[in-house]
Amino acid sequence: MKTRITEKNNTGRNIEEEVIRTFNRLCAYIYIMYFPEGTHQKQRFKLNITNKKNKIKSKCL
């Protein structure tokens, strides 16, 4: 197994760890911007209602 030498910045944290943290924050920010709170739940709820209505109609026929 090779040992990896990581550089440390002024705060003493590994630069690699900081890059991962900033990437995770960026991903979370993009997710929040494109999918506001509750958007997925409303869409799923609407799909479930329409599917149930279609099933009821098909059973009645």
mmCIF file as gemmi writes it, N, C-alpha and C atoms, coordinates in Angstrom:
data_model
loop_
_atom_site.group_PDB
_atom_site.id
_atom_site.type_symbol
_atom_site.label_atom_id
_atom_site.label_alt_id
_atom_site.label_comp_id
_atom_site.label_asym_id
_atom_site.label_entity_id
_atom_site.label_seq_id
_atom_site.pdbx_PDB_ins_code
_atom_site.Cartn_x
_atom_site.Cartn_y
_atom_site.Cartn_z
_atom_site.occupancy
_atom_site.B_iso_or_equiv
_atom_site.pdbx_formal_charge
_atom_site.auth_seq_id
_atom_site.auth_asym_id
_atom_site.pdbx_PDB_model_num
ATOM 1 N N . MET Axp A 1 ? 0.837 -1.165 0 1 0 ? 1 A 1
ATOM 2 C CA . MET Axp A 1 ? 0 0 0 1 0 ? 1 A 1
ATOM 3 C C . MET Axp A 1 ? 0.892 1.241 0 1 0 ? 1 A 1
ATOM 4 N N . LYS Axp A 2 ? 0.575 2.168 -0.886 1 0 ? 2 A 1
ATOM 5 C CA . LYS Axp A 2 ? 1.361 3.397 -0.952 1 0 ? 2 A 1
ATOM 6 C C . LYS Axp A 2 ? 0.814 4.411 0.044 1 0 ? 2 A 1
ATOM 7 N N . THR Axp A 3 ? 1.702 5.12 0.666 1 0 ? 3 A 1
ATOM 8 C CA . THR Axp A 3 ? 1.26 6.194 1.555 1 0 ? 3 A 1
ATOM 9 C C . THR Axp A 3 ? 1.188 7.481 0.754 1 0 ? 3 A 1
ATOM 10 N N . ARG Axp A 4 ? 0.156 8.234 0.996 1 0 ? 4 A 1
ATOM 11 C CA . ARG Axp A 4 ? -0.042 9.475 0.266 1 0 ? 4 A 1
ATOM 12 C C . ARG Axp A 4 ? 0.338 10.652 1.158 1 0 ? 4 A 1
ATOM 13 N N . ILE Axp A 5 ? 1.163 11.512 0.651 1 0 ? 5 A 1
ATOM 14 C CA . ILE Axp A 5 ? 1.544 12.711 1.391 1 0 ? 5 A 1
ATOM 15 C C . ILE Axp A 5 ? 0.58 13.818 0.99 1 0 ? 5 A 1
ATOM 16 N N . THR Axp A 6 ? -0.123 14.365 1.977 1 0 ? 6 A 1
ATOM 17 C CA . THR Axp A 6 ? -1.066 15.442 1.684 1 0 ? 6 A 1
ATOM 18 C C . THR Axp A 6 ? -0.532 16.743 2.244 1 0 ? 6 A 1
ATOM 19 N N . GLU Axp A 7 ? -0.752 17.788 1.496 1 0 ? 7 A 1
ATOM 20 C CA . GLU Axp A 7 ? -0.309 19.105 1.94 1 0 ? 7 A 1
ATOM 21 C C . GLU Axp A 7 ? -1.337 19.682 2.891 1 0 ? 7 A 1
ATOM 22 N N . LYS Axp A 8 ? -0.876 20.49 3.808 1 0 ? 8 A 1
ATOM 23 C CA . LYS Axp A 8 ? -1.79 21.142 4.741 1 0 ? 8 A 1
ATOM 24 C C . LYS Axp A 8 ? -1.714 22.644 4.51 1 0 ? 8 A 1
ATOM 25 N N . ASN Axp A 9 ? -2.861 23.283 4.667 1 0 ? 9 A 1
ATOM 26 C CA . ASN Axp A 9 ? -2.878 24.731 4.501 1 0 ? 9 A 1
ATOM 27 C C . ASN Axp A 9 ? -2.697 25.406 5.85 1 0 ? 9 A 1
ATOM 28 N N . ASN Axp A 10 ? -2.986 26.701 5.913 1 0 ? 10 A 1
ATOM 29 C CA . ASN Axp A 10 ? -2.744 27.475 7.136 1 0 ? 10 A 1
ATOM 30 C C . ASN Axp A 10 ? -3.555 26.979 8.327 1 0 ? 10 A 1
ATOM 31 N N . THR Axp A 11 ? -4.76 26.487 8.086 1 0 ? 11 A 1
ATOM 32 C CA . THR Axp A 11 ? -5.601 26.049 9.201 1 0 ? 11 A 1
ATOM 33 C C . THR Axp A 11 ? -5.219 24.661 9.703 1 0 ? 11 A 1
ATOM 34 N N . GLY Axp A 12 ? -4.378 23.947 8.971 1 0 ? 12 A 1
ATOM 35 C CA . GLY Axp A 12 ? -3.945 22.629 9.4 1 0 ? 12 A 1
ATOM 36 C C . GLY Axp A 12 ? -4.78 21.497 8.834 1 0 ? 12 A 1
ATOM 37 N N . ARG Axp A 13 ? -5.79 21.819 8.04 1 0 ? 13 A 1
ATOM 38 C CA . ARG Axp A 13 ? -6.608 20.776 7.421 1 0 ? 13 A 1
ATOM 39 C C . ARG Axp A 13 ? -5.97 20.336 6.121 1 0 ? 13 A 1
ATOM 40 N N . ASN Axp A 14 ? -6.242 19.116 5.755 1 0 ? 14 A 1
ATOM 41 C CA . ASN Axp A 14 ? -5.746 18.624 4.474 1 0 ? 14 A 1
ATOM 42 C C . ASN Axp A 14 ? -6.486 19.32 3.343 1 0 ? 14 A 1
ATOM 43 N N . ILE Axp A 15 ? -5.757 19.673 2.319 1 0 ? 15 A 1
ATOM 44 C CA . ILE Axp A 15 ? -6.362 20.343 1.173 1 0 ? 15 A 1
ATOM 45 C C . ILE Axp A 15 ? -7.367 19.411 0.503 1 0 ? 15 A 1
ATOM 46 N N . GLU Axp A 16 ? -7.051 18.14 0.458 1 0 ? 16 A 1
ATOM 47 C CA . GLU Axp A 16 ? -7.945 17.158 -0.157 1 0 ? 16 A 1
ATOM 48 C C . GLU Axp A 16 ? -9.305 17.131 0.554 1 0 ? 16 A 1
ATOM 49 N N . GLU Axp A 17 ? -9.289 17.185 1.883 1 0 ? 17 A 1
ATOM 50 C CA . GLU Axp A 17 ? -10.534 17.196 2.648 1 0 ? 17 A 1
ATOM 51 C C . GLU Axp A 17 ? -11.339 18.455 2.355 1 0 ? 17 A 1
ATOM 52 N N . GLU Axp A 18 ? -10.666 19.582 2.232 1 0 ? 18 A 1
ATOM 53 C CA . GLU Axp A 18 ? -11.364 20.831 1.961 1 0 ? 18 A 1
ATOM 54 C C . GLU Axp A 18 ? -11.997 20.823 0.578 1 0 ? 18 A 1
ATOM 55 N N . VAL Axp A 19 ? -11.317 20.235 -0.392 1 0 ? 19 A 1
ATOM 56 C CA . VAL Axp A 19 ? -11.878 20.149 -1.742 1 0 ? 19 A 1
ATOM 57 C C . VAL Axp A 19 ? -13.143 19.302 -1.718 1 0 ? 19 A 1
ATOM 58 N N . ILE Axp A 20 ? -13.116 18.198 -0.994 1 0 ? 20 A 1
ATOM 59 C CA . ILE Axp A 20 ? -14.289 17.329 -0.896 1 0 ? 20 A 1
ATOM 60 C C . ILE Axp A 20 ? -15.435 18.061 -0.212 1 0 ? 20 A 1
ATOM 61 N N . ARG Axp A 21 ? -15.137 18.803 0.85 1 0 ? 21 A 1
ATOM 62 C CA . ARG Axp A 21 ? -16.182 19.552 1.558 1 0 ? 21 A 1
ATOM 63 C C . ARG Axp A 21 ? -16.813 20.609 0.664 1 0 ? 21 A 1
ATOM 64 N N . THR Axp A 22 ? -15.994 21.365 -0.059 1 0 ? 22 A 1
ATOM 65 C CA . THR Axp A 22 ? -16.549 22.404 -0.929 1 0 ? 22 A 1
ATOM 66 C C . THR Axp A 22 ? -17.352 21.786 -2.064 1 0 ? 22 A 1
ATOM 67 N N . PHE Axp A 23 ? -16.918 20.648 -2.571 1 0 ? 23 A 1
ATOM 68 C CA . PHE Axp A 23 ? -17.671 19.964 -3.623 1 0 ? 23 A 1
ATOM 69 C C . PHE Axp A 23 ? -19.029 19.506 -3.101 1 0 ? 23 A 1
ATOM 70 N N . ASN Axp A 24 ? -19.062 18.96 -1.892 1 0 ? 24 A 1
ATOM 71 C CA . ASN Axp A 24 ? -20.328 18.53 -1.295 1 0 ? 24 A 1
ATOM 72 C C . ASN Axp A 24 ? -21.261 19.711 -1.084 1 0 ? 24 A 1
ATOM 73 N N . ARG Axp A 25 ? -20.716 20.843 -0.642 1 0 ? 25 A 1
ATOM 74 C CA . ARG Axp A 25 ? -21.535 22.043 -0.459 1 0 ? 25 A 1
ATOM 75 C C . ARG Axp A 25 ? -22.095 22.523 -1.786 1 0 ? 25 A 1
ATOM 76 N N . LEU Axp A 26 ? -21.28 22.483 -2.82 1 0 ? 26 A 1
ATOM 77 C CA . LEU Axp A 26 ? -21.727 22.908 -4.143 1 0 ? 26 A 1
ATOM 78 C C . LEU Axp A 26 ? -22.845 22.001 -4.645 1 0 ? 26 A 1
ATOM 79 N N . CYS Axp A 27 ? -22.69 20.705 -4.461 1 0 ? 27 A 1
ATOM 80 C CA . CYS Axp A 27 ? -23.734 19.758 -4.879 1 0 ? 27 A 1
ATOM 81 C C . CYS Axp A 27 ? -25.031 20.019 -4.115 1 0 ? 27 A 1
ATOM 82 N N . ALA Axp A 28 ? -24.929 20.28 -2.83 1 0 ? 28 A 1
ATOM 83 C CA . ALA Axp A 28 ? -26.121 20.558 -2.027 1 0 ? 28 A 1
ATOM 84 C C . ALA Axp A 28 ? -26.791 21.845 -2.489 1 0 ? 28 A 1
ATOM 85 N N . TYR Axp A 29 ? -26.003 22.868 -2.799 1 0 ? 29 A 1
ATOM 86 C CA . TYR Axp A 29 ? -26.544 24.146 -3.269 1 0 ? 29 A 1
ATOM 87 C C . TYR Axp A 29 ? -27.268 23.968 -4.599 1 0 ? 29 A 1
ATOM 88 N N . ILE Axp A 30 ? -26.664 23.235 -5.519 1 0 ? 30 A 1
ATOM 89 C CA . ILE Axp A 30 ? -27.288 22.998 -6.826 1 0 ? 30 A 1
ATOM 90 C C . ILE Axp A 30 ? -28.579 22.213 -6.651 1 0 ? 30 A 1
ATOM 91 N N . TYR Axp A 31 ? -28.572 21.225 -5.782 1 0 ? 31 A 1
ATOM 92 C CA . TYR Axp A 31 ? -29.774 20.423 -5.546 1 0 ? 31 A 1
ATOM 93 C C . TYR Axp A 31 ? -30.905 21.297 -5.009 1 0 ? 31 A 1
ATOM 94 N N . ILE Axp A 32 ? -30.571 22.182 -4.06 1 0 ? 32 A 1
ATOM 95 C CA . ILE Axp A 32 ? -31.585 23.056 -3.475 1 0 ? 32 A 1
ATOM 96 C C . ILE Axp A 32 ? -32.114 24.047 -4.51 1 0 ? 32 A 1
ATOM 97 N N . MET Axp A 33 ? -31.242 24.557 -5.378 1 0 ? 33 A 1
ATOM 98 C CA . MET Axp A 33 ? -31.67 25.53 -6.384 1 0 ? 33 A 1
ATOM 99 C C . MET Axp A 33 ? -32.591 24.896 -7.423 1 0 ? 33 A 1
ATOM 100 N N . TYR Axp A 34 ? -32.284 23.693 -7.866 1 0 ? 34 A 1
ATOM 101 C CA . TYR Axp A 34 ? -33.076 23.06 -8.919 1 0 ? 34 A 1
ATOM 102 C C . TYR Axp A 34 ? -34.29 22.312 -8.392 1 0 ? 34 A 1
ATOM 103 N N . PHE Axp A 35 ? -34.246 21.858 -7.154 1 0 ? 35 A 1
ATOM 104 C CA . PHE Axp A 35 ? -35.356 21.113 -6.574 1 0 ? 35 A 1
ATOM 105 C C . PHE Axp A 35 ? -35.739 21.765 -5.252 1 0 ? 35 A 1
ATOM 106 N N . PRO Axp A 36 ? -36.585 22.795 -5.302 1 0 ? 36 A 1
ATOM 107 C CA . PRO Axp A 36 ? -36.992 23.457 -4.055 1 0 ? 36 A 1
ATOM 108 C C . PRO Axp A 36 ? -37.703 22.481 -3.118 1 0 ? 36 A 1
ATOM 109 N N . GLU Axp A 37 ? -37.795 22.857 -1.881 1 0 ? 37 A 1
ATOM 110 C CA . GLU Axp A 37 ? -38.348 21.977 -0.856 1 0 ? 37 A 1
ATOM 111 C C . GLU Axp A 37 ? -39.78 21.574 -1.191 1 0 ? 37 A 1
ATOM 112 N N . GLY Axp A 38 ? -40.046 20.293 -1.189 1 0 ? 38 A 1
ATOM 113 C CA . GLY Axp A 38 ? -41.383 19.779 -1.408 1 0 ? 38 A 1
ATOM 114 C C . GLY Axp A 38 ? -41.756 19.544 -2.86 1 0 ? 38 A 1
ATOM 115 N N . THR Axp A 39 ? -40.912 19.897 -3.805 1 0 ? 39 A 1
ATOM 116 C CA . THR Axp A 39 ? -41.262 19.745 -5.215 1 0 ? 39 A 1
ATOM 117 C C . THR Axp A 39 ? -41.481 18.286 -5.569 1 0 ? 39 A 1
ATOM 118 N N . HIS Axp A 40 ? -40.574 17.44 -5.162 1 0 ? 40 A 1
ATOM 119 C CA . HIS Axp A 40 ? -40.677 16.025 -5.512 1 0 ? 40 A 1
ATOM 120 C C . HIS Axp A 40 ? -41.89 15.387 -4.858 1 0 ? 40 A 1
ATOM 121 N N . GLN Axp A 41 ? -42.162 15.771 -3.622 1 0 ? 41 A 1
ATOM 122 C CA . GLN Axp A 41 ? -43.278 15.167 -2.913 1 0 ? 41 A 1
ATOM 123 C C . GLN Axp A 41 ? -44.598 15.514 -3.589 1 0 ? 41 A 1
ATOM 124 N N . LYS Axp A 42 ? -44.748 16.765 -4.029 1 0 ? 42 A 1
ATOM 125 C CA . LYS Axp A 42 ? -45.986 17.172 -4.686 1 0 ? 42 A 1
ATOM 126 C C . LYS Axp A 42 ? -46.159 16.416 -5.995 1 0 ? 42 A 1
ATOM 127 N N . GLN Axp A 43 ? -45.103 16.287 -6.762 1 0 ? 43 A 1
ATOM 128 C CA . GLN Axp A 43 ? -45.198 15.589 -8.036 1 0 ? 43 A 1
ATOM 129 C C . GLN Axp A 43 ? -45.537 14.121 -7.815 1 0 ? 43 A 1
ATOM 130 N N . ARG Axp A 44 ? -44.921 13.493 -6.85 1 0 ? 44 A 1
ATOM 131 C CA . ARG Axp A 44 ? -45.209 12.088 -6.564 1 0 ? 44 A 1
ATOM 132 C C . ARG Axp A 44 ? -46.651 11.926 -6.103 1 0 ? 44 A 1
ATOM 133 N N . PHE Axp A 45 ? -47.107 12.879 -5.279 1 0 ? 45 A 1
ATOM 134 C CA . PHE Axp A 45 ? -48.471 12.811 -4.776 1 0 ? 45 A 1
ATOM 135 C C . PHE Axp A 45 ? -49.465 12.928 -5.929 1 0 ? 45 A 1
ATOM 136 N N . LYS Axp A 46 ? -49.207 13.849 -6.865 1 0 ? 46 A 1
ATOM 137 C CA . LYS Axp A 46 ? -50.084 14.008 -8.02 1 0 ? 46 A 1
ATOM 138 C C . LYS Axp A 46 ? -50.085 12.741 -8.867 1 0 ? 46 A 1
ATOM 139 N N . LEU Axp A 47 ? -48.924 12.142 -9.06 1 0 ? 47 A 1
ATOM 140 C CA . LEU Axp A 47 ? -48.852 10.914 -9.847 1 0 ? 47 A 1
ATOM 141 C C . LEU Axp A 47 ? -49.621 9.788 -9.177 1 0 ? 47 A 1
ATOM 142 N N . ASN Axp A 48 ? -49.515 9.692 -7.868 1 0 ? 48 A 1
ATOM 143 C CA . ASN Axp A 48 ? -50.235 8.641 -7.15 1 0 ? 48 A 1
ATOM 144 C C . ASN Axp A 48 ? -51.739 8.825 -7.281 1 0 ? 48 A 1
ATOM 145 N N . ILE Axp A 49 ? -52.203 10.077 -7.205 1 0 ? 49 A 1
ATOM 146 C CA . ILE Axp A 49 ? -53.638 10.34 -7.324 1 0 ? 49 A 1
ATOM 147 C C . ILE Axp A 49 ? -54.12 9.976 -8.716 1 0 ? 49 A 1
ATOM 148 N N . THR Axp A 50 ? -53.385 10.385 -9.747 1 0 ? 50 A 1
ATOM 149 C CA . THR Axp A 50 ? -53.82 10.081 -11.114 1 0 ? 50 A 1
ATOM 150 C C . THR Axp A 50 ? -53.776 8.577 -11.369 1 0 ? 50 A 1
ATOM 151 N N . ASN Axp A 51 ? -52.789 7.901 -10.84 1 0 ? 51 A 1
ATOM 152 C CA . ASN Axp A 51 ? -52.722 6.446 -11.01 1 0 ? 51 A 1
ATOM 153 C C . ASN Axp A 51 ? -53.899 5.759 -10.321 1 0 ? 51 A 1
ATOM 154 N N . LYS Axp A 52 ? -54.264 6.24 -9.129 1 0 ? 52 A 1
ATOM 155 C CA . LYS Axp A 52 ? -55.39 5.646 -8.411 1 0 ? 52 A 1
ATOM 156 C C . LYS Axp A 52 ? -56.69 5.885 -9.169 1 0 ? 52 A 1
ATOM 157 N N . LYS Axp A 53 ? -56.858 7.097 -9.727 1 0 ? 53 A 1
ATOM 158 C CA . LYS Axp A 53 ? -58.07 7.391 -10.494 1 0 ? 53 A 1
ATOM 159 C C . LYS Axp A 53 ? -58.151 6.492 -11.719 1 0 ? 53 A 1
ATOM 160 N N . ASN Axp A 54 ? -57.039 6.302 -12.392 1 0 ? 54 A 1
ATOM 161 C CA . ASN Axp A 54 ? -57.027 5.442 -13.575 1 0 ? 54 A 1
ATOM 162 C C . ASN Axp A 54 ? -57.36 4.001 -13.211 1 0 ? 54 A 1
ATOM 163 N N . LYS Axp A 55 ? -56.866 3.533 -12.085 1 0 ? 55 A 1
ATOM 164 C CA . LYS Axp A 55 ? -57.153 2.166 -11.652 1 0 ? 55 A 1
ATOM 165 C C . LYS Axp A 55 ? -58.63 2.008 -11.331 1 0 ? 55 A 1
ATOM 166 N N . ILE Axp A 56 ? -59.2 3.023 -10.68 1 0 ? 56 A 1
ATOM 167 C CA . ILE Axp A 56 ? -60.616 2.959 -10.328 1 0 ? 56 A 1
ATOM 168 C C . ILE Axp A 56 ? -61.463 2.943 -11.595 1 0 ? 56 A 1
ATOM 169 N N . LYS Axp A 57 ? -61.123 3.794 -12.558 1 0 ? 57 A 1
ATOM 170 C CA . LYS Axp A 57 ? -61.872 3.843 -13.81 1 0 ? 57 A 1
ATOM 171 C C . LYS Axp A 57 ? -61.769 2.519 -14.554 1 0 ? 57 A 1
ATOM 172 N N . SER Axp A 58 ? -60.594 1.949 -14.582 1 0 ? 58 A 1
ATOM 173 C CA . SER Axp A 58 ? -60.42 0.693 -15.312 1 0 ? 58 A 1
ATOM 174 C C . SER Axp A 58 ? -61.165 -0.453 -14.633 1 0 ? 58 A 1
ATOM 175 N N . LYS Axp A 59 ? -61.285 -0.421 -13.309 1 0 ? 59 A 1
ATOM 176 C CA . LYS Axp A 59 ? -62.02 -1.466 -12.597 1 0 ? 59 A 1
ATOM 177 C C . LYS Axp A 59 ? -63.516 -1.347 -12.856 1 0 ? 59 A 1
ATOM 178 N N . CYS Axp A 60 ? -64.014 -0.118 -12.985 1 0 ? 60 A 1
ATOM 179 C CA . CYS Axp A 60 ? -65.439 0.095 -13.215 1 0 ? 60 A 1
ATOM 180 C C . CYS Axp A 60 ? -65.847 -0.337 -14.612 1 0 ? 60 A 1
ATOM 181 N N . LEU Axp A 61 ? -64.963 -0.242 -15.566 1 0 ? 61 A 1
ATOM 182 C CA . LEU Axp A 61 ? -65.29 -0.613 -16.941 1 0 ? 61 A 1
ATOM 183 C C . LEU Axp A 61 ? -65.344 -2.104 -17.02 1 0 ? 61 A 1
